[in-house]
Coordinates of C-alpha atoms in Angstrom, one line a residue:
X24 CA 0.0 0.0 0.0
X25 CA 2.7 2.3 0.6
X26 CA 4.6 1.7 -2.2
X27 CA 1.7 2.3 -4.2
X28 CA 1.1 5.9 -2.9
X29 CA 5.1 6.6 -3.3
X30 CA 4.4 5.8 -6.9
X31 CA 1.7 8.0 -7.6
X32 CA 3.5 10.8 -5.4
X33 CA 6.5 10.6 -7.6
X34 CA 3.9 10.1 -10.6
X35 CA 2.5 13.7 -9.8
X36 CA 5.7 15.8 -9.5
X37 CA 6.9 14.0 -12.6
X38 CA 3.6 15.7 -14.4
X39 CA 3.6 19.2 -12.9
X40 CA 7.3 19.6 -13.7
X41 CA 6.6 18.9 -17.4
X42 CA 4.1 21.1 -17.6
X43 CA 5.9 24.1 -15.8
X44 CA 8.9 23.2 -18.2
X45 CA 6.8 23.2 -21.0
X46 CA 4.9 26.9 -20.1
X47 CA 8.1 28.1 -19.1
X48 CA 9.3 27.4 -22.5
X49 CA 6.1 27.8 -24.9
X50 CA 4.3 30.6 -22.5
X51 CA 6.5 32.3 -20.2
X52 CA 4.7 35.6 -20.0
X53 CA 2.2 33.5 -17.9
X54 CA 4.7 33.4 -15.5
X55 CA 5.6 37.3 -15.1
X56 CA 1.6 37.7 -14.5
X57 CA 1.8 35.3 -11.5
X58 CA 4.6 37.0 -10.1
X59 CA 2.8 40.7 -10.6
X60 CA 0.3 39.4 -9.0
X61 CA 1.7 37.9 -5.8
X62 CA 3.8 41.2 -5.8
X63 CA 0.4 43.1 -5.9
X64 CA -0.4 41.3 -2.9
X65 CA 2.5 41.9 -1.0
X66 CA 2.2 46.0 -1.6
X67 CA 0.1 48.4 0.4
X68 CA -2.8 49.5 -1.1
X69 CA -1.5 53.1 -1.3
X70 CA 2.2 54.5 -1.2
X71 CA 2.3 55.6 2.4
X72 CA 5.8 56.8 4.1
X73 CA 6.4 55.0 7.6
X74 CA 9.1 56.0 9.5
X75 CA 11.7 53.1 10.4
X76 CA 11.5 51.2 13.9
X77 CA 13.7 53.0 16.6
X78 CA 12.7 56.5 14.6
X79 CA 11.2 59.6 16.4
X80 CA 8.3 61.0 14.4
X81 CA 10.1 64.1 14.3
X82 CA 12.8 66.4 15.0
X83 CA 14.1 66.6 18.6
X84 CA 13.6 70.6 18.8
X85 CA 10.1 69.8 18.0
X86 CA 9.1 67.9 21.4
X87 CA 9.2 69.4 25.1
X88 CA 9.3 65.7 26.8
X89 CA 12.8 66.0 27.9
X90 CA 11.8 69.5 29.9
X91 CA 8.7 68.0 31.1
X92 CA 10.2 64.9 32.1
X93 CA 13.2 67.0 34.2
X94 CA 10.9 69.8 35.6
X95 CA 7.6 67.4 36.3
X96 CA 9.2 65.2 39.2
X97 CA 9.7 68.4 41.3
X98 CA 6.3 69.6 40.9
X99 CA 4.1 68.2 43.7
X100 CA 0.1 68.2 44.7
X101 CA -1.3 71.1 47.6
X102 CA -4.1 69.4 49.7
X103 CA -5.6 71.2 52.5
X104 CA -7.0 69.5 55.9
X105 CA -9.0 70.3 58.8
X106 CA -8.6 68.2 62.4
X107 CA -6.8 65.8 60.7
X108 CA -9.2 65.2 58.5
X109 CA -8.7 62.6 54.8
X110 CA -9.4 62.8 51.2
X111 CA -12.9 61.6 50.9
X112 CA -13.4 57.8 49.3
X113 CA -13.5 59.2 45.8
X114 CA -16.0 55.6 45.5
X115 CA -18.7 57.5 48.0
X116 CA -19.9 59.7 45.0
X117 CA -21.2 56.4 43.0
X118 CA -24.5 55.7 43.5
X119 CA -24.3 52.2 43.1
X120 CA -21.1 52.2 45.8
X121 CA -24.2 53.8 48.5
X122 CA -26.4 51.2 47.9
X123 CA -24.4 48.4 48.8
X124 CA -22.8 50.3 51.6
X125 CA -24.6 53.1 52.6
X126 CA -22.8 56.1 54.4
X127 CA -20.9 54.2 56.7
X128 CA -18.1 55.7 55.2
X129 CA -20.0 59.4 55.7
X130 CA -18.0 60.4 59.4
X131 CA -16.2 63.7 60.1
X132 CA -13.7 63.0 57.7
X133 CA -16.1 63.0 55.0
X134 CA -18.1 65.6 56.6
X135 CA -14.4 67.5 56.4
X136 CA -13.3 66.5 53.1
X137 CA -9.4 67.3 52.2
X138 CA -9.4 70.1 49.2
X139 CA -7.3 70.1 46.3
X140 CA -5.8 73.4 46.8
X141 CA -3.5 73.7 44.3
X142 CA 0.4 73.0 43.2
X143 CA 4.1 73.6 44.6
X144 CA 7.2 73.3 43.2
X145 CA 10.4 71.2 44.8
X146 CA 13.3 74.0 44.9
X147 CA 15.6 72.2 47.4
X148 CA 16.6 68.7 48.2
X149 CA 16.2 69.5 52.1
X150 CA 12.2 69.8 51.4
X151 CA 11.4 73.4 50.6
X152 CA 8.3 73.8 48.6
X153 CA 7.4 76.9 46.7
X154 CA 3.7 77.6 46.0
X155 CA 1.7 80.8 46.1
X156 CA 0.3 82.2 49.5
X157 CA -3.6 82.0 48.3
X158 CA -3.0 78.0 48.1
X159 CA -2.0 77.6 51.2
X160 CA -4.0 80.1 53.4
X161 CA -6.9 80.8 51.2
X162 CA -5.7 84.3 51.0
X163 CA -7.4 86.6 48.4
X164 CA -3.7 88.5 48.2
X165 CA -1.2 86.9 45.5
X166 CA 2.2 86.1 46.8
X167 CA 4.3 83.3 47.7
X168 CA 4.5 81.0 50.3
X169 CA 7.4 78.4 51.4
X170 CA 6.4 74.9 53.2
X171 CA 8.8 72.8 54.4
X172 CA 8.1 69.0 54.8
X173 CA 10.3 66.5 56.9
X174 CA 11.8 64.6 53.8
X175 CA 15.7 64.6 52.0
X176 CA 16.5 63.7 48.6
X177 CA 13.7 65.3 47.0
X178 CA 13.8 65.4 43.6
X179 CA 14.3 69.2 42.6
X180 CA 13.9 71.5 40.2
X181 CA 16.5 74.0 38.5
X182 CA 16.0 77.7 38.8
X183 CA 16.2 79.2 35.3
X184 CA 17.3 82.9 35.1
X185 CA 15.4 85.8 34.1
X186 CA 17.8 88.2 32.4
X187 CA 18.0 85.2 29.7
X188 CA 14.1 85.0 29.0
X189 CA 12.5 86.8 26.4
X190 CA 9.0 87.2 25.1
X191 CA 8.2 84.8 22.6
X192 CA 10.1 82.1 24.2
X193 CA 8.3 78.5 24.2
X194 CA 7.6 78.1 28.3
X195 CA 5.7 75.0 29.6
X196 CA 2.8 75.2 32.5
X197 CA 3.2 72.3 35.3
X198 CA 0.5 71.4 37.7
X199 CA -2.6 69.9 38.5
X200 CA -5.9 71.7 36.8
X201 CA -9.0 71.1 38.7
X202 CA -7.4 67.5 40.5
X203 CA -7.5 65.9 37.6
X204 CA -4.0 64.7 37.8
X205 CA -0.4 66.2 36.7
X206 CA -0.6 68.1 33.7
X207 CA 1.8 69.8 31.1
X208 CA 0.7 72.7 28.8
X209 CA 2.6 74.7 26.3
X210 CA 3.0 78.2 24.9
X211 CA 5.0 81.3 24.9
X212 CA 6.2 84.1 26.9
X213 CA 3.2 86.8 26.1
X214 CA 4.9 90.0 28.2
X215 CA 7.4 90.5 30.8
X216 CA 7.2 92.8 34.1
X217 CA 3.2 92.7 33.7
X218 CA 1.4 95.0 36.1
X219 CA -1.4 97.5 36.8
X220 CA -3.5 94.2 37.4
X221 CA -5.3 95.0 40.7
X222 CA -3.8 91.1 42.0
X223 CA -1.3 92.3 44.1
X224 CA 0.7 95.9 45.4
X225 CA 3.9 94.4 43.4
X226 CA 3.3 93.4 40.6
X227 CA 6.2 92.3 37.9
X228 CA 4.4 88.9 36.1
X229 CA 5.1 86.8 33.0
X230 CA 2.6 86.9 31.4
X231 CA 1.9 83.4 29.1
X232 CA -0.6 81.9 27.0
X233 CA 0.2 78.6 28.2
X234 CA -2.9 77.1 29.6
X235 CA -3.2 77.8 33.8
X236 CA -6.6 76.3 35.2
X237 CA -7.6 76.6 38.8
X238 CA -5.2 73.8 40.7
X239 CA -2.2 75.0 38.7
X240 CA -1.5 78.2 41.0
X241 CA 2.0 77.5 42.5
X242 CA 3.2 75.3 39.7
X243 CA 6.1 75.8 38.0
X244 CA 6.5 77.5 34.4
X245 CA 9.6 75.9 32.9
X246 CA 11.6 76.6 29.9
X247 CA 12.1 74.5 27.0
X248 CA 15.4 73.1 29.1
X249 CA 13.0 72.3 31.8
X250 CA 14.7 75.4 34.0
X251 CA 11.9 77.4 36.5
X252 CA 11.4 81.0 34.9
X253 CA 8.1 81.4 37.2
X254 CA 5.7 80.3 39.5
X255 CA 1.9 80.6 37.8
X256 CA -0.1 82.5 40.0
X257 CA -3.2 84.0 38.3
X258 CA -5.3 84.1 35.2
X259 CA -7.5 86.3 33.7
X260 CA -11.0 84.2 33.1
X261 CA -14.7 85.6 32.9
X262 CA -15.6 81.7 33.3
X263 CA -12.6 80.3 35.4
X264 CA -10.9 78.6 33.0
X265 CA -8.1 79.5 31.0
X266 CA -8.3 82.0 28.3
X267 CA -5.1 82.5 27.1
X268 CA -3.9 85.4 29.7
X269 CA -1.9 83.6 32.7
X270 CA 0.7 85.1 34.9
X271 CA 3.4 84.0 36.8
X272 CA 5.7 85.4 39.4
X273 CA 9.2 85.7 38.2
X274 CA 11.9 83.2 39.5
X275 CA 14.5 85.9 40.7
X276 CA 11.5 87.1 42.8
X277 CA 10.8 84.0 44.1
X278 CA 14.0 83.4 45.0
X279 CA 14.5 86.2 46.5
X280 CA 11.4 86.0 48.5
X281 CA 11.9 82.0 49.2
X282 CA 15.7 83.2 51.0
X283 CA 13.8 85.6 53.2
X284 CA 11.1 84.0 54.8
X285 CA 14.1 81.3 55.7
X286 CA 16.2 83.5 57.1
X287 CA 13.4 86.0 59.1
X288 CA 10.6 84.0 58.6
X289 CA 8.8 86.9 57.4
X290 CA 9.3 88.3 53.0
X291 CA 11.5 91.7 53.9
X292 CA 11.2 94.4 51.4
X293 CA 12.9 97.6 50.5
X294 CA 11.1 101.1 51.7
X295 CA 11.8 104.3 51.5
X296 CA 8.8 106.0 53.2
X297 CA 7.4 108.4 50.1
X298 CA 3.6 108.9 49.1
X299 CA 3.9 108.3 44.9
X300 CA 1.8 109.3 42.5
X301 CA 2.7 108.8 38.5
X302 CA 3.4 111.5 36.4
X303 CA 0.5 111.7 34.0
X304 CA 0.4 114.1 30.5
X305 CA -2.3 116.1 32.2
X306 CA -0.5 116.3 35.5
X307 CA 2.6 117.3 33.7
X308 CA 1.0 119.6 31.7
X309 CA -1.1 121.4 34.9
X310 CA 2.4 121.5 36.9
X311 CA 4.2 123.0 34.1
X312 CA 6.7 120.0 34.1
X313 CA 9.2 119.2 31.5
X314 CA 9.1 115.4 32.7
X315 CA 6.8 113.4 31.3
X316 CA 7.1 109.6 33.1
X317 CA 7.8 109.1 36.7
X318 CA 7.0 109.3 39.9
X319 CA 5.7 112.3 41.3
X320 CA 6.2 112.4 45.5
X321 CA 2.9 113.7 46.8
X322 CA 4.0 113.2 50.5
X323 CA 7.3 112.0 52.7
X324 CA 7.3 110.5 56.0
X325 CA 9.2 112.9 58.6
X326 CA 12.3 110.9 59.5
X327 CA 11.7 107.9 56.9
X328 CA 14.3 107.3 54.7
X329 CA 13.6 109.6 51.6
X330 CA 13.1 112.2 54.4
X331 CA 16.5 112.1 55.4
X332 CA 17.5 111.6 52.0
X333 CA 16.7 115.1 51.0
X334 CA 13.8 113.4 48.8
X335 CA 10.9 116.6 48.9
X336 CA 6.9 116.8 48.0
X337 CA 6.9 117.1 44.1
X338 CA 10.2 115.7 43.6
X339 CA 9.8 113.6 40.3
X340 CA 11.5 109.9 40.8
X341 CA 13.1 109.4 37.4
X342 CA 15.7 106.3 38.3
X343 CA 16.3 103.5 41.0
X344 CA 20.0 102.5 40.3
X345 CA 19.8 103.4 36.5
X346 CA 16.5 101.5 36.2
X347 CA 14.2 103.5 34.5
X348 CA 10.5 104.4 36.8
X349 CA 7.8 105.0 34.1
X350 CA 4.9 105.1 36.9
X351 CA 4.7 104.2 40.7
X352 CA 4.4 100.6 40.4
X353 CA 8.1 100.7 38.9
X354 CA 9.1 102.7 41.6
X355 CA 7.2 100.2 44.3
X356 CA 8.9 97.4 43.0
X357 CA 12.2 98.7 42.4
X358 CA 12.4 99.9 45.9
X359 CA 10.9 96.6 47.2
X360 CA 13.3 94.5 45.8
X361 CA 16.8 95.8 47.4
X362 CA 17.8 94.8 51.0
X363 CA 16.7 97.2 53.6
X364 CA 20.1 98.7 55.2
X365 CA 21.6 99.3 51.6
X366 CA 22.1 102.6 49.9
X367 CA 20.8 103.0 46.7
X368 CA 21.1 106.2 43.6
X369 CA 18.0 107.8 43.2
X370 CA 17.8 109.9 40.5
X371 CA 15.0 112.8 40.2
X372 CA 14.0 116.1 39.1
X373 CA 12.8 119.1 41.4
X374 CA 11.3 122.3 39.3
X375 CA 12.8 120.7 36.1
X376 CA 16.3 120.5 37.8
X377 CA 18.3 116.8 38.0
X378 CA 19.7 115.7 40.8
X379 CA 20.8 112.4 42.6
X380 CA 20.5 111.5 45.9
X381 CA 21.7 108.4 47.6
X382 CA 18.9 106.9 49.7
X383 CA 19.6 104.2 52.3
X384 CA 16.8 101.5 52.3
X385 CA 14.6 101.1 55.1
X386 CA 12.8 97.8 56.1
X387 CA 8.9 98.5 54.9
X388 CA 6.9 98.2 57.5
X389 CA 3.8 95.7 58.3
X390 CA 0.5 96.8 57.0
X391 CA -1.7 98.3 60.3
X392 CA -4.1 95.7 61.4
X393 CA -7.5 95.8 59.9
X394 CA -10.7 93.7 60.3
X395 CA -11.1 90.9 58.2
X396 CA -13.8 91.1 55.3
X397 CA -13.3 90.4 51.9
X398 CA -11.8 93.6 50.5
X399 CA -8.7 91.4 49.1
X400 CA -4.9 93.3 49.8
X401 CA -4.9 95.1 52.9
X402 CA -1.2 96.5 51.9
X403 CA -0.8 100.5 51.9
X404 CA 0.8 101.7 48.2
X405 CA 3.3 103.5 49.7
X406 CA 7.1 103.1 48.5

């Protein structure tokens, strides 16, 4: 039997090998067809370009994930607790989770539910955490606030530098907009030294289209190296979401203000004790004044710093150090920003006369107590 079926095996071959010899010799073109055809097959059905395995899909200078993926470890989660209180069983809000267990799980600490407050950023490995004031304390007034937590070896993030940034440049937005988790969003530097908002008395902001929701306040705005330039703060919103107009506090100010409050405890800024007013056309033009920018003194403390300066009602601040004052918010931050017990060049003109006068900065003093309602920044507006 099984020689029989090796016969016919053999048989068979022996046949279709004639006849391919024969095609291939009589009708070869048959042959090409078959082959275009199984080549057909093997082609896509459209020329498409794939990029090869291992391959980026594009250019390096076109992603941000090396920045994100240096900056985003030092950016951390704000909660906020009262007596102790948890984060509520995210589980109690499905209905199907109450009918099988009711509100057992309904006590004081759900009663009390932890709040996502916001973000902070990592700036040192010893556990100092920069965020904005208004995260922490609920504050209406925008500033900055340092919390320190019991932990070493923190990841950290690097502190870009200012003097280097320029509008226009791509900056990324870390944090964590409305709790839904850590979240990266990208745009450009809009403006620089922002102010006349109404947030804050100083006011010097980046001001970035990058996309800053409520949760991101005290996250970190980044560069494309992944370096802090700022710490987002605000955003302008008629429906609390972002529209495209977010600001940030610079990093030199927050460092600045981050060394203070650990050294005093307390942010220390400069003061010289003068009642400023800016120098409008129309006030210009009423006083007979040359000067057409500035900072016009309306008043000086008796025995503040500018008083025993020399500095005199209707003086005209032109200059802080060689740094221009256009109006008095210049001047406020200017003057807030060098130490208190260092002299500094102020430049001014009195009845269309230059002169310079060396001030030596005083330590601005607390803002008088006042009862608490919901008029927002208690601070006075005097330099």
């Amino acid at each position: 039997m099984l020689r029989r079926f090796w016969l016919f095996f053999a048989q068979a071959v022996t046949v279709l090998l004639a006849l391919m010899f024969i095609i291939a010799t009589l009708k070869p073109q048959w042959l090409q067809r078959q082959g275009q055809f199984a080549k057909q097959l093997a082609e896509p059905i459209v020329a498409l370009r794939e990029v090869a395995p291992g391959i980026g899909s594009g250019p390096a200078q076109a992603s941000y994930a090396d920045a994100a993926q240096k900056a985003s470890p030092a950016v951390v989660n704000v909660f906020s607790s009262k007596d102790g209180s948890l984060p509520p069983d995210p589980r109690a809000k499905d209905p199907l989770f109450r009918y099988f267990f009711g509100n057992k799980n309904n006590n004081k600490q759900q009663e009390q539910p932890a709040a996502n407050l916001g973000s902070g950023v990592i700036v040192s490995s010893e556990g100092y955490i920069l965020t904005n004031q208004h995260v922490v304390d609920g504050a209406d007034q925008t500033d900055l606030a340092v919390l320190k937590v019991n932990l070493t070896n923190l990841p950290t993030i690097t502190l870009g530098r200012m003097d280097q940034t320029r509008v226009g440049d791509v900056v990324l937005a870390i944090g964590n907009p409305f709790g839904v988790g850590q979240t990266v969003t990208m745009g450009i530097v809009s403006a620089l030294g922002r102010n006349h908002l109404g947030i804050n008395t100083f006011e010097n902001f980046i001001q970035t289209d990058a996309a800053i929701n409520p949760g991101n306040s005290g996250g970190a705005l980044v560069d494309v190296n992944g370096n802090l330039l700022g710490i987002n703060t605000a955003i302008y919103s008629r429906s609390g979401g972002s529209l495209g107009i977010g600001f940030a506090i610079p990093v030199s100010t927050a460092r600045s203000v981050l060394e203070s409050i650990i050294t005093t405890g307390s942010v220390t800024r400069g003061w010289i004790g003068v009642e400023p007013q800016d120098v409008t056309p129309e006030i210009a033009e009423s006083f007979g004044l040359e000067q057409k920018s500035g900072a016009i003194v309306a008043g000086v403390l008796k025995n503040g710093p500018a008083d025993r300066a020399g500095i005199k009602p209707g003086d005209i601040l032109v200059s802080v150090d060689g740094q221009d004052i256009t109006d008095t918010t210049r001047l406020l931050n200017l003057i807030a920003q060098i130490k208190p017990g260092s002299n500094a060049k102020i430049h001014l003109v009195r009845k269309n006369r230059e002169l310079d006068l060396e001030v030596m900065i005083g330590k601005r003093p607390p803002p008088p107590k006042q009862p608490t309602d919901d008029s927002g920044d208690q601070d006075d507006d005097g330099g």
